[in-house]
mmCIF file of C-alpha atoms in Angstrom:
data_model
loop_
_atom_site.group_PDB
_atom_site.id
_atom_site.type_symbol
_atom_site.label_atom_id
_atom_site.label_comp_id
_atom_site.label_asym_id
_atom_site.label_seq_id
_atom_site.Cartn_x
_atom_site.Cartn_y
_atom_site.Cartn_z
ATOM 1 C CA MET A 1 0.304 0.010 -0.557
ATOM 2 C CA VAL A 2 1.387 3.040 -0.838
ATOM 3 C CA TRP A 3 0.406 6.923 1.953
ATOM 4 C CA GLY A 4 1.149 10.051 -0.133
ATOM 5 C CA ALA A 5 4.949 9.674 -1.076
ATOM 6 C CA PHE A 6 6.100 6.650 0.421
ATOM 7 C CA SER A 7 5.723 2.416 0.952
ATOM 8 C CA LEU A 8 6.201 0.696 3.375
ATOM 9 C CA HIS A 9 8.852 -0.881 1.539
ATOM 10 C CA HIS A 10 10.876 2.089 -0.578
ATOM 11 C CA ARG A 11 10.656 5.178 2.945
ATOM 12 C CA THR A 12 11.436 8.509 0.849
ATOM 13 C CA PRO A 13 9.088 11.361 3.075
ATOM 14 C CA LEU A 14 7.245 13.810 1.742
ATOM 15 C CA PHE A 15 9.698 16.726 3.586
ATOM 16 C CA HIS A 16 12.338 17.391 0.488
ATOM 17 C CA VAL A 17 9.005 18.936 -1.114
ATOM 18 C CA GLN A 18 9.128 23.040 -0.288
ATOM 19 C CA GLY A 19 6.718 25.598 -1.303
ATOM 20 C CA ASN A 20 3.218 24.746 -2.677
ATOM 21 C CA LEU A 21 1.669 20.493 -3.200
ATOM 22 C CA THR A 22 0.071 21.535 -7.065
ATOM 23 C CA GLY A 23 -0.376 18.797 -9.202
ATOM 24 C CA LEU A 24 1.780 19.754 -11.438
ATOM 25 C CA ARG A 25 4.606 19.261 -8.645
ATOM 26 C CA TYR A 26 2.893 16.085 -6.850
ATOM 27 C CA ARG A 27 2.500 14.174 -10.138
ATOM 28 C CA ASP A 28 6.762 15.483 -10.972
ATOM 29 C CA GLU A 29 8.074 14.952 -7.654
ATOM 30 C CA ILE A 30 6.051 12.190 -5.854
ATOM 31 C CA LEU A 31 3.954 9.657 -8.519
ATOM 32 C CA ARG A 32 5.904 10.006 -11.336
ATOM 33 C CA PRO A 33 9.711 9.358 -9.119
ATOM 34 C CA LEU A 34 7.705 7.609 -6.124
ATOM 35 C CA ALA A 35 4.969 5.922 -6.178
ATOM 36 C CA VAL A 36 4.003 4.988 -9.193
ATOM 37 C CA PRO A 37 7.469 2.577 -9.737
ATOM 38 C CA THR A 38 6.823 1.608 -6.133
ATOM 39 C CA LEU A 39 2.487 -0.094 -7.408
ATOM 40 C CA GLN A 40 4.133 -1.059 -10.700
ATOM 41 C CA GLN A 41 7.167 -3.579 -8.593
ATOM 42 C CA MET A 42 4.551 -4.440 -6.363
ATOM 43 C CA GLY A 43 1.954 -5.451 -9.427
ATOM 44 C CA PRO A 44 -1.980 -5.370 -10.468
ATOM 45 C CA GLN A 45 -3.271 -5.746 -7.056
ATOM 46 C CA ALA A 46 -0.798 -2.146 -5.527
ATOM 47 C CA VAL A 47 -4.175 0.355 -5.246
ATOM 48 C CA HIS A 48 -2.999 3.449 -5.233
ATOM 49 C CA GLN A 49 -4.334 6.202 -1.576
ATOM 50 C CA ASP A 50 -4.766 9.499 -1.339
ATOM 51 C CA ASP A 51 -5.599 12.190 1.315
ATOM 52 C CA ASN A 52 -8.457 13.918 -1.523
ATOM 53 C CA ALA A 53 -5.919 17.009 -0.923
ATOM 54 C CA ARG A 54 -6.363 19.161 -3.605
ATOM 55 C CA PRO A 55 -2.837 18.882 -5.861
ATOM 56 C CA HIS A 56 -3.925 14.338 -5.418
ATOM 57 C CA ARG A 57 -7.218 15.517 -7.482
ATOM 58 C CA ALA A 58 -6.234 17.988 -10.144
ATOM 59 C CA ARG A 59 -7.078 17.051 -13.883
ATOM 60 C CA VAL A 60 -2.988 17.238 -14.238
ATOM 61 C CA VAL A 61 -2.964 13.846 -10.881
ATOM 62 C CA ASN A 62 -5.704 12.070 -12.473
ATOM 63 C CA ASP A 63 -5.177 11.962 -16.234
ATOM 64 C CA PHE A 64 -1.774 10.912 -15.285
ATOM 65 C CA LEU A 65 -2.511 7.939 -13.096
ATOM 66 C CA GLN A 66 -4.741 6.576 -15.534
ATOM 67 C CA GLN A 67 -2.363 7.217 -17.826
ATOM 68 C CA SER A 68 0.034 4.931 -15.732
ATOM 69 C CA GLY A 69 -2.900 2.404 -15.244
ATOM 70 C CA VAL A 70 -2.600 2.497 -11.841
ATOM 71 C CA ASN A 71 -5.981 1.130 -9.044
ATOM 72 C CA ARG A 72 -6.817 4.204 -7.101
ATOM 73 C CA MET A 73 -8.451 3.605 -4.166
ATOM 74 C CA GLU A 74 -12.393 6.151 -3.641
ATOM 75 C CA TRP A 75 -12.109 7.644 -0.258
ATOM 76 C CA PRO A 76 -14.357 9.965 1.090
ATOM 77 C CA ALA A 77 -13.132 13.700 2.143
ATOM 78 C CA CYS A 78 -12.275 14.592 5.106
ATOM 79 C CA SER A 79 -12.012 11.554 7.575
ATOM 80 C CA PRO A 80 -8.774 11.255 9.243
ATOM 81 C CA ASP A 81 -10.373 8.039 11.008
ATOM 82 C CA LEU A 82 -9.249 6.120 8.154
ATOM 83 C CA ASN A 83 -6.413 7.439 7.250
ATOM 84 C CA PRO A 84 -3.693 5.882 8.842
ATOM 85 C CA ILE A 85 -0.840 8.126 7.320
ATOM 86 C CA MET A 86 -2.816 10.300 10.423
ATOM 87 C CA ASN A 87 -0.566 8.572 13.156
ATOM 88 C CA LEU A 88 2.083 8.414 11.289
ATOM 89 C CA TRP A 89 3.166 12.048 11.592
ATOM 90 C CA ASP A 90 2.476 12.149 15.315
ATOM 91 C CA GLU A 91 4.622 9.928 16.283
ATOM 92 C CA LEU A 92 7.238 11.504 13.830
ATOM 93 C CA ASP A 93 6.042 14.616 15.422
ATOM 94 C CA ARG A 94 6.535 13.155 18.781
ATOM 95 C CA LYS A 95 9.443 11.530 18.061
ATOM 96 C CA VAL A 96 10.840 15.298 16.854
ATOM 97 C CA ARG A 97 10.107 16.941 19.740
ATOM 98 C CA SER A 98 11.674 14.944 21.965
ATOM 99 C CA ASN A 99 15.124 15.895 20.821
ATOM 100 C CA LEU A 100 16.757 17.911 23.067
ATOM 101 C CA PRO A 101 17.636 20.462 22.418
ATOM 102 C CA PRO A 102 15.086 21.088 19.673
ATOM 103 C CA PRO A 103 15.477 22.270 16.689
ATOM 104 C CA ARG A 104 17.843 25.862 15.713
ATOM 105 C CA ASP A 105 16.598 26.540 12.055
ATOM 106 C CA VAL A 106 14.275 25.038 9.822
ATOM 107 C CA GLN A 107 17.361 23.357 8.130
ATOM 108 C CA HIS A 108 17.938 21.694 11.457
ATOM 109 C CA LEU A 109 14.227 19.992 11.919
ATOM 110 C CA TYR A 110 14.618 18.943 8.399
ATOM 111 C CA GLN A 111 17.435 16.853 9.327
ATOM 112 C CA MET A 112 16.168 15.900 12.197
ATOM 113 C CA LEU A 113 12.564 14.525 10.814
ATOM 114 C CA GLN A 114 15.341 12.684 8.028
ATOM 115 C CA ALA A 115 16.912 10.733 10.691
ATOM 116 C CA GLU A 116 13.912 10.461 12.410
ATOM 117 C CA TRP A 117 12.100 9.001 9.375
ATOM 118 C CA GLN A 118 14.586 6.673 7.908
ATOM 119 C CA ALA A 119 15.327 6.208 12.215
ATOM 120 C CA LEU A 120 10.809 4.256 12.169
ATOM 121 C CA PRO A 121 10.049 0.520 13.566
ATOM 122 C CA GLN A 122 9.359 -1.234 10.595
ATOM 123 C CA ARG A 123 6.410 -2.936 13.169
ATOM 124 C CA ILE A 124 4.937 1.101 13.533
ATOM 125 C CA PHE A 125 3.718 0.621 9.139
ATOM 126 C CA THR A 126 3.400 -2.694 9.338
ATOM 127 C CA THR A 127 0.032 -2.427 12.252
ATOM 128 C CA LEU A 128 -1.743 0.559 10.143
ATOM 129 C CA VAL A 129 -1.974 -1.055 6.968
ATOM 130 C CA ASN A 130 -2.965 -4.146 8.957
ATOM 131 C CA SER A 131 -5.477 -2.102 10.946
ATOM 132 C CA MET A 132 -7.538 -0.607 7.873
ATOM 133 C CA ARG A 133 -10.023 -3.765 8.262
ATOM 134 C CA THR A 134 -11.203 -2.086 11.612
ATOM 135 C CA ARG A 135 -10.775 1.521 10.961
ATOM 136 C CA CYS A 136 -12.963 0.340 8.011
ATOM 137 C CA VAL A 137 -15.669 -1.915 9.825
ATOM 138 C CA GLU A 138 -15.709 0.704 12.083
ATOM 139 C CA CYS A 139 -16.515 3.328 10.460
ATOM 140 C CA GLN A 140 -19.689 1.905 8.091
ATOM 141 C CA ASN A 141 -20.823 0.406 12.056
ATOM 142 C CA SER A 142 -20.804 4.663 13.207
ATOM 143 C CA GLN A 143 -22.150 5.080 10.049
ATOM 144 C CA GLY A 144 -19.295 7.582 9.418
ATOM 145 C CA GLY A 145 -19.089 9.204 12.813
ATOM 146 C CA TYR A 146 -16.088 8.439 15.444
ATOM 147 C CA THR A 147 -14.611 5.804 15.654
ATOM 148 C CA HIS A 148 -10.986 5.156 18.250
ATOM 149 C CA TYR A 149 -9.054 5.664 14.925
#
């Protein structure tokens, strides 16, 4: 499963994308070099998931994914309960905030994020992927309302 700009096997963080992320940048800096090749390596059953952010749903992105033969998961907008990347960002945030002294500037923060990202254990990714069935069932049972995720 690919979440945004990384997969379980190719953890390339999104942090190198600076400035505003547009549909063109998302296609050229994330999808084309990272996500699509990973999905193609995973085979025809691989499915791409995004969070419906405006750049992810731009026409240029839709066209590119369709031309690339990428299966795309339909995803409800504004659904943090179903989006495991939010748990991952939270874990990364806690790790970076636990560093003393705190980052002294943006460059130092970037370096800390890179280091903490690489240090995240594989079990976190596996646990999040394995939680998807339960997340979806809970969301369905609550008719789109609150879940414990």
